[in-house]
Tab-separated table of C-alpha atoms and ligand atoms in Angstrom:
chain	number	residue	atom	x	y	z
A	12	UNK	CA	-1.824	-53.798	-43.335
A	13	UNK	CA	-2.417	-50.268	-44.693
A	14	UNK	CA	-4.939	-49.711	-42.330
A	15	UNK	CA	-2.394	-50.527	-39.437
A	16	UNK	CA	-0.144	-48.182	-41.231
A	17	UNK	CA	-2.469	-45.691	-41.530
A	18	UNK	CA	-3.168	-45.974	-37.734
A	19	UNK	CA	0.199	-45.658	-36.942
A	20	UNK	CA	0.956	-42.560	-39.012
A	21	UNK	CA	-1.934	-40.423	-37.463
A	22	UNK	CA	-0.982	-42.180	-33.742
A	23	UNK	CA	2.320	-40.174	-34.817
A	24	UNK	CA	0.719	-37.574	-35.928
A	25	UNK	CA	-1.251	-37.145	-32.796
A	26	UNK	CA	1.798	-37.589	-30.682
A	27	UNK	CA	3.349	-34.317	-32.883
A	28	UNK	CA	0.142	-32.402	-32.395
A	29	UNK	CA	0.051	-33.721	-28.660
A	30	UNK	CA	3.547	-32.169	-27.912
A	31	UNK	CA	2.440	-28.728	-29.620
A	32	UNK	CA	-0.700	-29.079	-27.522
A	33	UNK	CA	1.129	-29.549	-24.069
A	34	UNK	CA	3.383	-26.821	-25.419
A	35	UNK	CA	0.471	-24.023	-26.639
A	36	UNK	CA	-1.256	-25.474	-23.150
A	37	UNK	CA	1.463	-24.282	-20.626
A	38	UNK	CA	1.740	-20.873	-22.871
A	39	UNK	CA	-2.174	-20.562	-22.051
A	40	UNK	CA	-1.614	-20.778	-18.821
A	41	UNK	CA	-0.563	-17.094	-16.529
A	42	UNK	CA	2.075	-19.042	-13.658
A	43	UNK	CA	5.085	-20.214	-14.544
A	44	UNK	CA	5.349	-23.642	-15.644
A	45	UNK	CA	8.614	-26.094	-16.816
A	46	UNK	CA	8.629	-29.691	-17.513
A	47	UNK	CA	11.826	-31.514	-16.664
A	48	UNK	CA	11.981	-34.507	-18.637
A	49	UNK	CA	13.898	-38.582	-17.230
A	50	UNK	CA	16.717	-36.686	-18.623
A	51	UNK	CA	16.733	-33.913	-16.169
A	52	UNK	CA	16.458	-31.686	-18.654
A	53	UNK	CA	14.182	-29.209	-19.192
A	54	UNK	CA	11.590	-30.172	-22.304
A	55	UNK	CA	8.976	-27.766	-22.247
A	56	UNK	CA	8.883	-24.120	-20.337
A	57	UNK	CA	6.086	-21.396	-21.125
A	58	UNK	CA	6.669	-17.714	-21.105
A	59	UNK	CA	5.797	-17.061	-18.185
A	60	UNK	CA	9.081	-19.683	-16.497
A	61	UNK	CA	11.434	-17.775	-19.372
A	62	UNK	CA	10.775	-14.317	-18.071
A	63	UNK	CA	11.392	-15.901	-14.233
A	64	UNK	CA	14.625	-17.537	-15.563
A	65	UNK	CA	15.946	-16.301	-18.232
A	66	UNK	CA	15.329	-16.765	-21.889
A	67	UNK	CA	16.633	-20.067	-23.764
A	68	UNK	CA	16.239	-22.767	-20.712
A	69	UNK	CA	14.859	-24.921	-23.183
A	70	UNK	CA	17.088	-28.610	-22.775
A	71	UNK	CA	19.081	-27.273	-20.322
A	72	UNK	CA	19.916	-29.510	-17.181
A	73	UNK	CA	17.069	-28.177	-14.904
A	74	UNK	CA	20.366	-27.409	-11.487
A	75	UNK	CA	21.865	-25.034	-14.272
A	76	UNK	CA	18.454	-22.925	-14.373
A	77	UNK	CA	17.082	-23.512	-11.225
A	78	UNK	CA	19.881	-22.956	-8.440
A	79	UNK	CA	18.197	-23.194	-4.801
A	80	UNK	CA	18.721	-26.226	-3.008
A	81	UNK	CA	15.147	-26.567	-1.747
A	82	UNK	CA	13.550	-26.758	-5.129
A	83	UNK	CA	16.576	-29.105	-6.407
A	84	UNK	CA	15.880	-30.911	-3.691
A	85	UNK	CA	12.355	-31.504	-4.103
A	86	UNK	CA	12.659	-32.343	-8.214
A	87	UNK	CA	15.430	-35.067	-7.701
A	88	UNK	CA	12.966	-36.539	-5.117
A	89	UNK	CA	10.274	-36.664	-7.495
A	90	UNK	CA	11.952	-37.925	-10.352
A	91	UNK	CA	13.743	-40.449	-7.863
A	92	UNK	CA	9.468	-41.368	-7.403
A	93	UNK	CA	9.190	-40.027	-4.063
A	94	UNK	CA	5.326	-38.333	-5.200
A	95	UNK	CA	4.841	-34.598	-5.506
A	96	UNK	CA	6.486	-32.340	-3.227
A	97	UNK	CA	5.696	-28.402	-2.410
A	98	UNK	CA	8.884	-25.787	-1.711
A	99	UNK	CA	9.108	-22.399	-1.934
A	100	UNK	CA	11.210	-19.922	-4.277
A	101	UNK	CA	12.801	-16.699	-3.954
A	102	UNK	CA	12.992	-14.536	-7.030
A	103	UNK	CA	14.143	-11.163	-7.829
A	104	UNK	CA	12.231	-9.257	-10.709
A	105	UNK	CA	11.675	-6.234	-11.856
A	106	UNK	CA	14.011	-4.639	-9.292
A	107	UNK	CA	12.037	-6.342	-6.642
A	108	UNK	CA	12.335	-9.696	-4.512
A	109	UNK	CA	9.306	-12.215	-5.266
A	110	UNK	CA	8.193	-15.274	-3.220
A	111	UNK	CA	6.220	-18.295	-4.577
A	112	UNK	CA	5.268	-21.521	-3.762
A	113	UNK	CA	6.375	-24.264	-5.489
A	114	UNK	CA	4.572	-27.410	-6.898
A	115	UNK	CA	6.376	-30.459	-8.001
A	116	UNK	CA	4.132	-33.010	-9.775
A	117	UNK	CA	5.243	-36.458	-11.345
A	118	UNK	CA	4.308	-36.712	-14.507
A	119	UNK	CA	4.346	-40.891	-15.852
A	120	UNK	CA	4.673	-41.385	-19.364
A	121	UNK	CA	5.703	-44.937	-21.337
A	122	UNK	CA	8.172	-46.729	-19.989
A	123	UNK	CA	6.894	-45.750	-16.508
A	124	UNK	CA	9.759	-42.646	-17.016
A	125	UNK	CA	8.713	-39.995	-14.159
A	126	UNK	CA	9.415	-36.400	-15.777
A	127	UNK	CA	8.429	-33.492	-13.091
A	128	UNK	CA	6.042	-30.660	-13.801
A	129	UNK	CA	6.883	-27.711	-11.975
A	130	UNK	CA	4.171	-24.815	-11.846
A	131	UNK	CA	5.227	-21.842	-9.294
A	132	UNK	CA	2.131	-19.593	-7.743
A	133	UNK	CA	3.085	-15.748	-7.125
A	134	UNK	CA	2.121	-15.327	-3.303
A	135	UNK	CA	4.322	-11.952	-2.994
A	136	UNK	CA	1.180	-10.133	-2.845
A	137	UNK	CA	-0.209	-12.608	-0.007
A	138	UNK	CA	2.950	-11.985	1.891
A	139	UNK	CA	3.365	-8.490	1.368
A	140	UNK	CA	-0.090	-7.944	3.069
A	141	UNK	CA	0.441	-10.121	5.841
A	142	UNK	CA	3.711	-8.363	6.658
A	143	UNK	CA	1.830	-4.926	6.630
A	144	UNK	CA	-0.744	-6.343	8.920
A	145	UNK	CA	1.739	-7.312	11.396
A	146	UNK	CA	3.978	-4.170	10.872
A	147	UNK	CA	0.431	-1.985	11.536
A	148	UNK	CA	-0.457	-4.034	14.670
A	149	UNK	CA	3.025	-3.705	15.922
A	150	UNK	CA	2.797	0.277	15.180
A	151	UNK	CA	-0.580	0.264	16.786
A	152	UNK	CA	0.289	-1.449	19.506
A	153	UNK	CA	3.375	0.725	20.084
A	154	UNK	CA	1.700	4.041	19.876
A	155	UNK	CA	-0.855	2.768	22.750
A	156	UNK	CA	2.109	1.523	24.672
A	157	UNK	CA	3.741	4.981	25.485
A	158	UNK	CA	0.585	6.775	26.612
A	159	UNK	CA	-0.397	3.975	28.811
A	160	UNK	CA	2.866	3.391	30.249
A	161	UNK	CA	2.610	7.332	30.986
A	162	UNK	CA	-0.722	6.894	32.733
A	163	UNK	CA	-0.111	3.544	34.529
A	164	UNK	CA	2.994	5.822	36.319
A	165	UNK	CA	1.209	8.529	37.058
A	166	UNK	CA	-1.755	6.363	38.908
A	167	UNK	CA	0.991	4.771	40.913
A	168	UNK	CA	2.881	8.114	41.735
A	169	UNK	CA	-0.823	9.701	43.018
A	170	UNK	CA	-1.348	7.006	44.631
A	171	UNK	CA	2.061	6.680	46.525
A	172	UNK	CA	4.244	10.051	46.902
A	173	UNK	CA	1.958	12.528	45.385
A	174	UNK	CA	-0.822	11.514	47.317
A	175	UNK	CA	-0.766	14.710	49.901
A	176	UNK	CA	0.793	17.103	47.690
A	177	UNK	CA	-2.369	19.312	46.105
A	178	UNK	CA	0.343	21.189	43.213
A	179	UNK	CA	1.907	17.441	42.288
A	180	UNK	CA	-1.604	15.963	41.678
A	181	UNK	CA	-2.880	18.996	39.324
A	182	UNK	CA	0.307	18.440	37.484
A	183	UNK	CA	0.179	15.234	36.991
A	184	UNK	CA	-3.497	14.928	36.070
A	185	UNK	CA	-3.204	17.644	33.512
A	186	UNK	CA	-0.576	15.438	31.830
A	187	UNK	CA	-2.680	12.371	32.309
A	188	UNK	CA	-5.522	14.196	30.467
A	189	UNK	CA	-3.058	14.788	27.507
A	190	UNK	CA	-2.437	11.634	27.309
A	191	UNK	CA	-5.316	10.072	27.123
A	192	UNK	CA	-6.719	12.433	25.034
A	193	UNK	CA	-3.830	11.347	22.637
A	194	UNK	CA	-4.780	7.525	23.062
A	195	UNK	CA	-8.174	9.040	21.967
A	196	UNK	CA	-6.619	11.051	18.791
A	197	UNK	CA	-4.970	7.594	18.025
A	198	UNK	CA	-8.281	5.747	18.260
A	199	UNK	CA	-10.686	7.686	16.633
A	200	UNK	CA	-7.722	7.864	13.649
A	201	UNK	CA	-7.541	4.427	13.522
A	202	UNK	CA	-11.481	3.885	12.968
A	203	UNK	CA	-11.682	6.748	10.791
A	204	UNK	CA	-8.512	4.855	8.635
A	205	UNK	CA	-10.604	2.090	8.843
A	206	UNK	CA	-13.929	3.422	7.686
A	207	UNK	CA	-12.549	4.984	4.932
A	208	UNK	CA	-10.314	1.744	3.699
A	209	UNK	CA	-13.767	0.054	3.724
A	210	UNK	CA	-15.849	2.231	1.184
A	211	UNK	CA	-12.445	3.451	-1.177
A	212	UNK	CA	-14.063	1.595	-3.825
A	213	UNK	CA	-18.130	2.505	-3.283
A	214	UNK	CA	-17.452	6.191	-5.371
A	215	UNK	CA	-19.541	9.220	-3.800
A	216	UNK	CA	-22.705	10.029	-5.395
A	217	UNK	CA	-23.137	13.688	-3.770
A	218	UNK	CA	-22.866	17.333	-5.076
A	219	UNK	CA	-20.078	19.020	-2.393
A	220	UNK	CA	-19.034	22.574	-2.997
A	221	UNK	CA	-15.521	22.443	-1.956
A	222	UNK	CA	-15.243	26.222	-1.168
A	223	UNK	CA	-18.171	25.974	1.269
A	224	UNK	CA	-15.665	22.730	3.123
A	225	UNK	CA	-12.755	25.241	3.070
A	226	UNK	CA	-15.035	28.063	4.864
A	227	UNK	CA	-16.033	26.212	7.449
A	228	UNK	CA	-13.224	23.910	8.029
A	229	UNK	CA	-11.045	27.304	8.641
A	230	UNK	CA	-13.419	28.864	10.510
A	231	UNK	CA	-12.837	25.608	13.237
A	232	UNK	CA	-9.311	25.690	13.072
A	233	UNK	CA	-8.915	29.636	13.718
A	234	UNK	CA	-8.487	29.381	17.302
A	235	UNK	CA	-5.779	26.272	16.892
A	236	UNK	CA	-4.248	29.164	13.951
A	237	UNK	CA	-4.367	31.654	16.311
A	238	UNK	CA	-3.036	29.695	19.712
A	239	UNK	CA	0.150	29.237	17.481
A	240	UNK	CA	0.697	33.078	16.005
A	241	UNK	CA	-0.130	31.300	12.173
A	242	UNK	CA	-2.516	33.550	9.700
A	243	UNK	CA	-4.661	31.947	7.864
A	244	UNK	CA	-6.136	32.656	4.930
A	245	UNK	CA	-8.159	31.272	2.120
A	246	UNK	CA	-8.388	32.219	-1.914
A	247	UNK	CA	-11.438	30.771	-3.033
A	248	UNK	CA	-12.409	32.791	-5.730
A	249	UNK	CA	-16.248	33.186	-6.847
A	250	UNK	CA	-18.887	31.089	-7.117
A	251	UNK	CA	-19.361	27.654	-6.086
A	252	UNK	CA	-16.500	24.700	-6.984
A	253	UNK	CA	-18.739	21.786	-7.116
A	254	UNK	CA	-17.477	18.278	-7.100
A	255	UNK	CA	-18.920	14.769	-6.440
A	256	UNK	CA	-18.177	13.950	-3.467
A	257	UNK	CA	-18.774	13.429	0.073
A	258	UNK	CA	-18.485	16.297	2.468
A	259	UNK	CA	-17.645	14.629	5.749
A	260	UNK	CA	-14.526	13.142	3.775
A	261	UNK	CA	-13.757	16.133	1.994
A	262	UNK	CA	-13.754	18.452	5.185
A	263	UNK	CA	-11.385	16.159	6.616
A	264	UNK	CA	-9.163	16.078	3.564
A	265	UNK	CA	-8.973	19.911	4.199
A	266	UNK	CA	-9.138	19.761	7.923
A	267	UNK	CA	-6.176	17.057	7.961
A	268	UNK	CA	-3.525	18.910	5.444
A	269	UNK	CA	-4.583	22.381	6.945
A	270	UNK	CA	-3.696	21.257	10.731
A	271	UNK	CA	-0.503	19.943	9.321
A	272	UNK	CA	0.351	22.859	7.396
A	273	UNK	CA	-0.428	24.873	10.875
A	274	UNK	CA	1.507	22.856	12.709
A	275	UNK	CA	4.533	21.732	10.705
A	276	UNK	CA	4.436	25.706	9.169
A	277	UNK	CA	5.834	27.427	12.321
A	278	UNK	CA	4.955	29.979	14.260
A	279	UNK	CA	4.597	33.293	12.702
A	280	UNK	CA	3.868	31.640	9.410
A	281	UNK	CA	1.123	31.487	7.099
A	282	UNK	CA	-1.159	29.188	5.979
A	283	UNK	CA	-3.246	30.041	2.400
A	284	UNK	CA	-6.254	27.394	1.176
A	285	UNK	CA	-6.483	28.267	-2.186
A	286	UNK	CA	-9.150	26.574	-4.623
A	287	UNK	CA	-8.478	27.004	-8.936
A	288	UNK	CA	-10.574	25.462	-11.550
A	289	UNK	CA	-12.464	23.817	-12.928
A	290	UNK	CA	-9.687	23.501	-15.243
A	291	UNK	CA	-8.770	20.192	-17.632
A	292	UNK	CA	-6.767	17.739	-15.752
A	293	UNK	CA	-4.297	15.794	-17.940
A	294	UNK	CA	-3.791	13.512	-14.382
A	295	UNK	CA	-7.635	12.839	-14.204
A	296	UNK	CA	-8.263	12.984	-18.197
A	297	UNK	CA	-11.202	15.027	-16.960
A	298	UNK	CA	-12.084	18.390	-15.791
A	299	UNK	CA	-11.358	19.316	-12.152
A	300	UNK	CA	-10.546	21.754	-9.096
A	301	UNK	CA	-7.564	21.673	-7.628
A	302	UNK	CA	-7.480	22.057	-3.284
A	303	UNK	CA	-4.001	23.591	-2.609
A	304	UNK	CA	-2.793	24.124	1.097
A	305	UNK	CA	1.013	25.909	1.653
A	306	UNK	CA	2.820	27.110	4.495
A	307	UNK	CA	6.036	28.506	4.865
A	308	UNK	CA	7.247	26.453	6.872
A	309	UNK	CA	10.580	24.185	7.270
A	310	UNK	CA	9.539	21.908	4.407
A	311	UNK	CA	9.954	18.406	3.604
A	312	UNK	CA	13.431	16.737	2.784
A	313	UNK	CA	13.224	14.920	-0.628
A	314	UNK	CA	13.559	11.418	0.586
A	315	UNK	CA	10.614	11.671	2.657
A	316	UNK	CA	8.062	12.832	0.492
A	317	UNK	CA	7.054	9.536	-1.488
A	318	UNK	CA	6.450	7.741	2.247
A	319	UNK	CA	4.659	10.568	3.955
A	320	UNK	CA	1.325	9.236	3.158
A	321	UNK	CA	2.368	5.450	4.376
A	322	UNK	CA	0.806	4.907	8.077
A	323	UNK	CA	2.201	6.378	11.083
A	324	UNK	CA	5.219	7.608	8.831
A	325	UNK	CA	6.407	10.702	10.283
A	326	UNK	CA	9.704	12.698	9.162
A	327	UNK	CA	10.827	13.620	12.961
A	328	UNK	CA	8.647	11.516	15.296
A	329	UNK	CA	9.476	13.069	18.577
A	330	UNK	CA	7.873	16.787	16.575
A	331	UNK	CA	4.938	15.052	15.629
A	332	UNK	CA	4.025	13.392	18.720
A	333	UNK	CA	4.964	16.942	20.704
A	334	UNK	CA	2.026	18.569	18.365
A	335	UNK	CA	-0.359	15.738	19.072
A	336	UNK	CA	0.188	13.676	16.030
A	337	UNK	CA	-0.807	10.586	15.002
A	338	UNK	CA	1.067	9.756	11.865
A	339	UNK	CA	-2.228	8.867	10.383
A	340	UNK	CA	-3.474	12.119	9.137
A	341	UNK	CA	-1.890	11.598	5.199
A	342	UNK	CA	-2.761	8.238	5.070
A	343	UNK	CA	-6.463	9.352	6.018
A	344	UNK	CA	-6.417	12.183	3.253
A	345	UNK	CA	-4.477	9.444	0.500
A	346	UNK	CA	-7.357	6.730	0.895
A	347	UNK	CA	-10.187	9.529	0.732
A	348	UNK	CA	-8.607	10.857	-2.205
A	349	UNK	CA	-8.084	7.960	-4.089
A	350	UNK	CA	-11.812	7.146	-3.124
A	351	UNK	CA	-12.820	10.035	-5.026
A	352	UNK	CA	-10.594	9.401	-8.057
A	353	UNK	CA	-8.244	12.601	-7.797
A	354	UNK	CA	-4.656	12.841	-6.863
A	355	UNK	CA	-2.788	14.344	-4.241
A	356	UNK	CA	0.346	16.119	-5.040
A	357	UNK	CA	3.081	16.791	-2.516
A	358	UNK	CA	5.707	19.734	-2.957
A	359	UNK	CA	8.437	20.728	-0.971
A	360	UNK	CA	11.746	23.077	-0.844
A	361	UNK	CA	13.779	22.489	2.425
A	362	UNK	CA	13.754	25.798	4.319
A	363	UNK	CA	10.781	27.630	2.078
A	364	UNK	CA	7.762	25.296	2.898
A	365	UNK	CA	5.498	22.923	1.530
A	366	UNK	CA	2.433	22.391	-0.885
A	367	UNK	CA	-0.363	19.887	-0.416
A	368	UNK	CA	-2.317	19.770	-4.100
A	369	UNK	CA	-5.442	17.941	-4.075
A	370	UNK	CA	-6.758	17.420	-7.484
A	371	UNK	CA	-10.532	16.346	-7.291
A	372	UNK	CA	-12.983	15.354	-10.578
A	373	UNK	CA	-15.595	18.716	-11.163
A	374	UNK	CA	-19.034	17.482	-10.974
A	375	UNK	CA	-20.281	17.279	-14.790
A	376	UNK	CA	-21.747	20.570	-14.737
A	377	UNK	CA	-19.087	22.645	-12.826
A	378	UNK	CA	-21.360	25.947	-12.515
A	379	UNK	CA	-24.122	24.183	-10.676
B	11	ADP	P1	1.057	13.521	11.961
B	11	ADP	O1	-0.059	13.106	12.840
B	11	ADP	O2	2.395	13.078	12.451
B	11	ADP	O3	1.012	14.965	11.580
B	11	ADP	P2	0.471	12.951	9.159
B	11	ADP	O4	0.163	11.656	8.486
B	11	ADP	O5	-0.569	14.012	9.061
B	11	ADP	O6	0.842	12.604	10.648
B	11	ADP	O7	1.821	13.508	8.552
B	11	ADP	C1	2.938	12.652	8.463
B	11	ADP	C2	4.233	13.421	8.585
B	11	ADP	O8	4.397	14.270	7.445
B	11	ADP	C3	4.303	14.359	9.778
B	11	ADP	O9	4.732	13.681	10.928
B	11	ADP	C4	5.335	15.386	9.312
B	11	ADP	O10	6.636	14.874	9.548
B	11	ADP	C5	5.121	15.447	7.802
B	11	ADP	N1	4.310	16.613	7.374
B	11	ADP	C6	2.984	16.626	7.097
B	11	ADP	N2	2.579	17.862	6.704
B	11	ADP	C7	3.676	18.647	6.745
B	11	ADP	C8	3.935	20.042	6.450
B	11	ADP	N3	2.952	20.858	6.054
B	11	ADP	N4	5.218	20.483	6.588
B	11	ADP	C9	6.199	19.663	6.997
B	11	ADP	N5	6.033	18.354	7.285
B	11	ADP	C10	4.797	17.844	7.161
């Protein structure tokens, strides 16, 4: 008799410690979890469910908490035994709309009562990405449209109406050589974007001195400078500015924002490529140099300068594609950047010009 006793006390007892267990279980565990009990109320949620619905859902009736028909749905048809179900939920945290995917298990406990465990997986991430890939391929595809469209016309119009006429055909080949050389712009953009997405995280292992990039990166573009009436000048300073790095990168970091600055800046402006440090960046928590391009151009509106470096984001399309844009250029420069652990730092005033500040880690010894 005492012995049965004593069985049943700690058979109690491990039914008290079970329920803390299930409870300190689903608080162990990152998704958010609820269990509605036969009741249809809810008898166990972990944090993760109270910061997705609110704080004290505890006992309530799971409709008052949970609101969208699907996943009602899908819980009365498991606790009406119909086996587990999968649904999807729309949430709205943090300023921001969330997706996830929805598991309803039956849970059987004595009596043969059905509660319903309900554990929801994040996939906002997952979705997010897929609707960039089909937003880029949809871009890409775009900006290949219109030059091919241009050159499929042209063939036709040589081949029909222009045929005889010697002025016609010169015309219209120069402009089919523009545009194909902007369907090659596009493409070798695309693979650069790519090449550089695909080593962001390997970090560069090389010795670059940044002001030796600048010299010869301006020395290139001096004839594009000069073809548009833009002066350009560089303020280097003395001595090397050495960072870890890699130099094919890094010239195109300043090749990309100095183009820009030439051709966004106006004619008659001017373009200075200055280089400062090494000087202790509270942004890197390290020393570095900072790569600064300006122009005096038209500048950059406020509500465009957080998306500039997105792909093929451009402020006035029709400008950029005139100058032989891609829209890629600051989405090149942001990925290269971030692969060498520095920031890049966009300033405008409408009407003054703009300021592209690239601040890059020193190499540990900065004088050699
Ligand atoms: P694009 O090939 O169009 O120049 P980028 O990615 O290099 O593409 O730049 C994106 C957009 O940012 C440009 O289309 C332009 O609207 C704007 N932009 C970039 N640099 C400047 C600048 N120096 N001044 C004004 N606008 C600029």
């Amino acid at each position: 008799m005492w012995h049965e006793r004593q069985r049943d006390r700690s058979e109690n007892e491990r039914d008290i410690v079970d329920k803390k267990q299930i409870a300190s279980l689903l608080a162990a565990v990152p998704l958010p979890i609820v269990l509605i009990g036969p009741d249809e109320r809810i008898t166990q949620a972990n944090s993760a469910a109270e910061s997705l619905f609110g704080p004290g859902i505890l006992d309530r009736h799971f409709i008052t908490v949970m609101r969208q028909p699907d996943l009602l749905e899908s819980i009365e048809a498991v606790l009406a035994g119909a086996g587990p179900r999968d649904t999807r939920y729309l949430g709205y945290e943090a300023g921001r709309e969330t997706t996830y995917v929805v598991h309803c298990a039956p849970v059987v406990g004595e009596d043969d009562n059905i509660s319903v465990l309900v554990s929801l997986d994040d996939v906002t991430a997952v979705e997010e990405a897929g609707q960039m890939r089909r937003d880029f391929v949809a871009n890409v595809s775009h900006e290949l449209r219109t030059p091919l469209t241009a050159l499929s016309g042209f063939i036709e119009t040589l081949r029909g109406a222009a045929r005889d006429d010697a002025a016609a055909r010169d015309r219209f080949l120069s402009i089919m050589e523009n545009e194909a050389a902007r369907m090659n712009r596009l493409v070798l953009d695309l693979l650069s974007l790519s090449r550089v997405e695909d080593d962001e995280r390997q970090r560069p292992t090389a010795t670059v001195d940044l002001s030796a990039q600048v010299n010869s990166v301006l020395q290139a573009l001096r004839p594009f400078a000069d073809d548009r009436d833009v002066t350009l000048r560089a303020e280097l300073g003395e001595g090397p500015t050495n960072v870890i790095g890699d130099s094919d990168q890094l010239r195109q970091v300043v090749s990309n924002l100095t183009e820009n600055a030439i051709k966004y800046g106006g004619k008659g402006g001017e373009v200075v490529v200055s280089i400062t440090g090494p000087q202790e960046e509270t942004a890197l928590r390290a020393p570095g140099y900072r790569l600064i391009v300006r122009d005096n151009g038209d500048g950059i509106a406020p509500e465009h300068i957080a998306r500039l470096t997105e792909r093929f984001y451009r402020v006035d399309t029709h400008r950029s594609r005139e100058m032989g844009g891609t829209g890629l250029g600051l989405a090149i420069v942001k990925h290269i950047v971030n692969r060498h652990r520095g920031r890049l730092k966009i300033e405008s005033t409408l009407g003054q010009g703009s300021q592209f500040m690239v601040i890059l880690p020193a190499a540990t010894d900065p004088a050699g």
